[in-house]
Amino acid sequence: AQAKIYTTQNGYALDSFIILEQTTKLVSYNGLLSLIEENLTSILIANQALADPIQGRVNRQVKHMPIKTNVKISSEANSGFHQLEIIANDRPGLLAQIAHQFLLFDIELHNAKINTLGNRVEDSFIISAKHGKQLSKESVQKIKAAFELL
């Protein structure tokens, strides 16, 4: 599965998803997409908080062959942005935990590429401090430490 997030300067986001079934076939369910669209639209219009992420069981492969979480934050040349790369075991709610850390640290998300390869997550985010300001070295260290605990 793969997802990309593009954020515009006026605060809109365009999200793109490629979803695979368990059999690794591409999914193309118009009814499912309409249902997702309707539910998201009603939640956004009502300004409701999202439900807590699903707490599922950890996959057997993850238990027996865990991947050590690897977090890398590098400065993007001439942009003032940083690239946050996370490699970790996939598990239910991981992306919600990442989003929660963005909120806690007042991180502004400019672009994201979410990539799941079996039980392995390789996610990449272009981030900054609020209003596109550059993250301080101290903030980068704190953010890295927090993400390594996920």
Short mmCIF file of C-alpha atoms in Angstrom, two decimals:
data_model
loop_
_atom_site.label_atom_id
_atom_site.label_comp_id
_atom_site.label_asym_id
_atom_site.label_seq_id
_atom_site.Cartn_x
_atom_site.Cartn_y
_atom_site.Cartn_z
CA ALA A 1 0.00 0.00 0.00
CA GLN A 2 1.13 3.53 -0.61
CA ALA A 3 -0.14 7.02 0.18
CA LYS A 4 1.02 10.50 -0.72
CA ILE A 5 -0.03 13.79 0.85
CA TYR A 6 0.43 17.14 -0.85
CA THR A 7 -0.29 20.34 1.09
CA THR A 8 -1.09 23.64 -0.64
CA GLN A 9 -0.07 27.08 0.60
CA ASN A 10 -3.69 27.92 1.44
CA GLY A 11 -4.06 24.97 3.82
CA TYR A 12 -5.65 22.33 1.61
CA ALA A 13 -4.31 18.80 1.34
CA LEU A 14 -4.56 16.35 -1.53
CA ASP A 15 -4.25 12.75 -0.39
CA SER A 16 -3.58 9.92 -2.81
CA PHE A 17 -3.87 6.24 -1.82
CA ILE A 18 -2.99 2.95 -3.50
CA ILE A 19 -4.66 0.12 -1.60
CA LEU A 20 -3.99 -3.59 -1.98
CA GLU A 21 -6.10 -6.51 -0.85
CA GLN A 22 -4.56 -9.34 1.15
CA THR A 23 -4.06 -11.10 -2.18
CA THR A 24 -2.03 -8.03 -3.38
CA LYS A 25 -4.52 -7.19 -6.13
CA LEU A 26 -5.41 -3.55 -6.72
CA VAL A 27 -8.73 -2.58 -5.14
CA SER A 28 -11.22 -0.57 -7.19
CA TYR A 29 -14.48 -0.46 -5.28
CA ASN A 30 -16.48 2.61 -6.26
CA GLY A 31 -19.02 1.94 -3.49
CA LEU A 32 -16.28 1.71 -0.86
CA LEU A 33 -14.66 4.92 -2.08
CA SER A 34 -18.02 6.72 -1.99
CA LEU A 35 -18.63 5.50 1.57
CA ILE A 36 -15.19 6.70 2.70
CA GLU A 37 -15.74 10.05 0.99
CA GLU A 38 -19.19 10.53 2.58
CA ASN A 39 -17.97 9.60 6.08
CA LEU A 40 -14.91 11.86 5.90
CA THR A 41 -16.99 14.73 4.53
CA SER A 42 -19.57 14.45 7.32
CA ILE A 43 -16.85 14.33 10.00
CA LEU A 44 -15.05 17.35 8.52
CA ILE A 45 -18.27 19.37 8.17
CA ALA A 46 -19.35 18.52 11.74
CA ASN A 47 -15.82 19.36 12.96
CA GLN A 48 -15.83 16.14 15.00
CA ALA A 49 -12.75 14.58 16.53
CA LEU A 50 -11.69 11.36 14.86
CA ALA A 51 -12.09 8.11 16.75
CA ASP A 52 -9.03 6.58 18.38
CA PRO A 53 -7.03 4.37 16.04
CA ILE A 54 -7.80 0.68 15.94
CA GLN A 55 -5.67 -1.35 18.33
CA GLY A 56 -5.04 -4.57 16.48
CA ARG A 57 -2.78 -7.50 17.15
CA VAL A 58 0.85 -7.43 16.10
CA ASN A 59 1.61 -9.71 13.17
CA ARG A 60 3.56 -12.92 13.93
CA GLN A 61 6.35 -11.92 11.55
CA VAL A 62 6.79 -8.65 13.43
CA LYS A 63 7.05 -10.53 16.73
CA HIS A 64 9.70 -12.94 15.46
CA MET A 65 11.60 -10.64 13.10
CA PRO A 66 11.24 -7.11 14.47
CA ILE A 67 12.68 -4.13 12.62
CA LYS A 68 14.45 -1.61 14.83
CA THR A 69 12.80 1.77 14.35
CA ASN A 70 15.13 3.99 12.35
CA VAL A 71 14.47 7.75 12.30
CA LYS A 72 16.45 10.18 10.18
CA ILE A 73 15.88 13.94 9.99
CA SER A 74 17.83 15.91 7.40
CA SER A 75 17.70 19.52 6.32
CA GLU A 76 16.36 20.20 2.82
CA ALA A 77 18.77 22.43 0.90
CA ASN A 78 17.57 26.02 0.32
CA SER A 79 13.99 25.38 1.47
CA GLY A 80 14.08 25.67 5.26
CA PHE A 81 12.21 22.36 5.44
CA HIS A 82 13.37 19.07 6.90
CA GLN A 83 12.86 15.54 5.65
CA LEU A 84 11.77 13.04 8.29
CA GLU A 85 12.27 9.41 7.32
CA ILE A 86 10.89 6.58 9.44
CA ILE A 87 11.56 2.88 8.90
CA ALA A 88 9.71 0.62 11.34
CA ASN A 89 7.47 -2.41 11.77
CA ASP A 90 3.98 -1.86 10.43
CA ARG A 91 1.24 -2.05 13.03
CA PRO A 92 -2.32 -0.78 13.49
CA GLY A 93 -2.44 2.89 14.49
CA LEU A 94 1.19 3.73 13.61
CA LEU A 95 0.26 6.53 11.20
CA ALA A 96 -2.13 7.98 13.80
CA GLN A 97 0.72 7.94 16.35
CA ILE A 98 2.94 9.78 13.88
CA ALA A 99 0.21 12.38 13.26
CA HIS A 100 -0.20 12.80 17.03
CA GLN A 101 3.53 13.57 17.37
CA PHE A 102 3.16 16.19 14.62
CA LEU A 103 0.46 17.86 16.73
CA LEU A 104 2.48 17.67 19.95
CA PHE A 105 5.52 19.30 18.36
CA ASP A 106 3.51 21.83 16.27
CA ILE A 107 4.97 20.34 13.12
CA GLU A 108 3.61 21.53 9.80
CA LEU A 109 3.40 18.80 7.17
CA HIS A 110 4.15 19.87 3.59
CA ASN A 111 4.43 16.53 1.82
CA ALA A 112 4.31 12.87 2.77
CA LYS A 113 4.98 9.54 1.15
CA ILE A 114 3.63 6.57 3.08
CA ASN A 115 5.01 3.25 1.90
CA THR A 116 4.17 -0.15 3.39
CA LEU A 117 6.11 -3.17 2.19
CA GLY A 118 4.61 -6.20 3.90
CA ASN A 119 5.37 -5.65 7.60
CA ARG A 120 7.89 -2.88 6.91
CA VAL A 121 6.99 0.82 6.87
CA GLU A 122 9.16 3.30 4.99
CA ASP A 123 7.54 6.70 5.45
CA SER A 124 8.96 10.05 4.39
CA PHE A 125 7.66 13.49 5.41
CA ILE A 126 8.66 17.03 4.44
CA ILE A 127 8.11 19.09 7.59
CA SER A 128 8.73 22.48 9.17
CA ALA A 129 7.81 24.38 12.29
CA LYS A 130 4.50 26.30 12.22
CA HIS A 131 4.03 28.76 9.35
CA GLY A 132 6.85 27.17 7.36
CA LYS A 133 9.57 28.26 9.77
CA GLN A 134 12.71 26.20 10.11
CA LEU A 135 12.99 23.74 12.99
CA SER A 136 15.70 24.50 15.53
CA LYS A 137 18.49 21.98 16.13
CA GLU A 138 17.06 21.38 19.62
CA SER A 139 13.59 20.70 18.19
CA VAL A 140 15.04 18.28 15.63
CA GLN A 141 16.75 16.30 18.40
CA LYS A 142 13.57 16.16 20.52
CA ILE A 143 11.44 15.14 17.54
CA LYS A 144 13.90 12.40 16.55
CA ALA A 145 13.96 11.03 20.11
CA ALA A 146 10.14 11.00 20.31
CA PHE A 147 9.73 9.23 16.98
CA GLU A 148 12.32 6.59 17.91
CA LEU A 149 10.03 5.60 20.81
CA LEU A 150 7.07 4.85 18.52
#
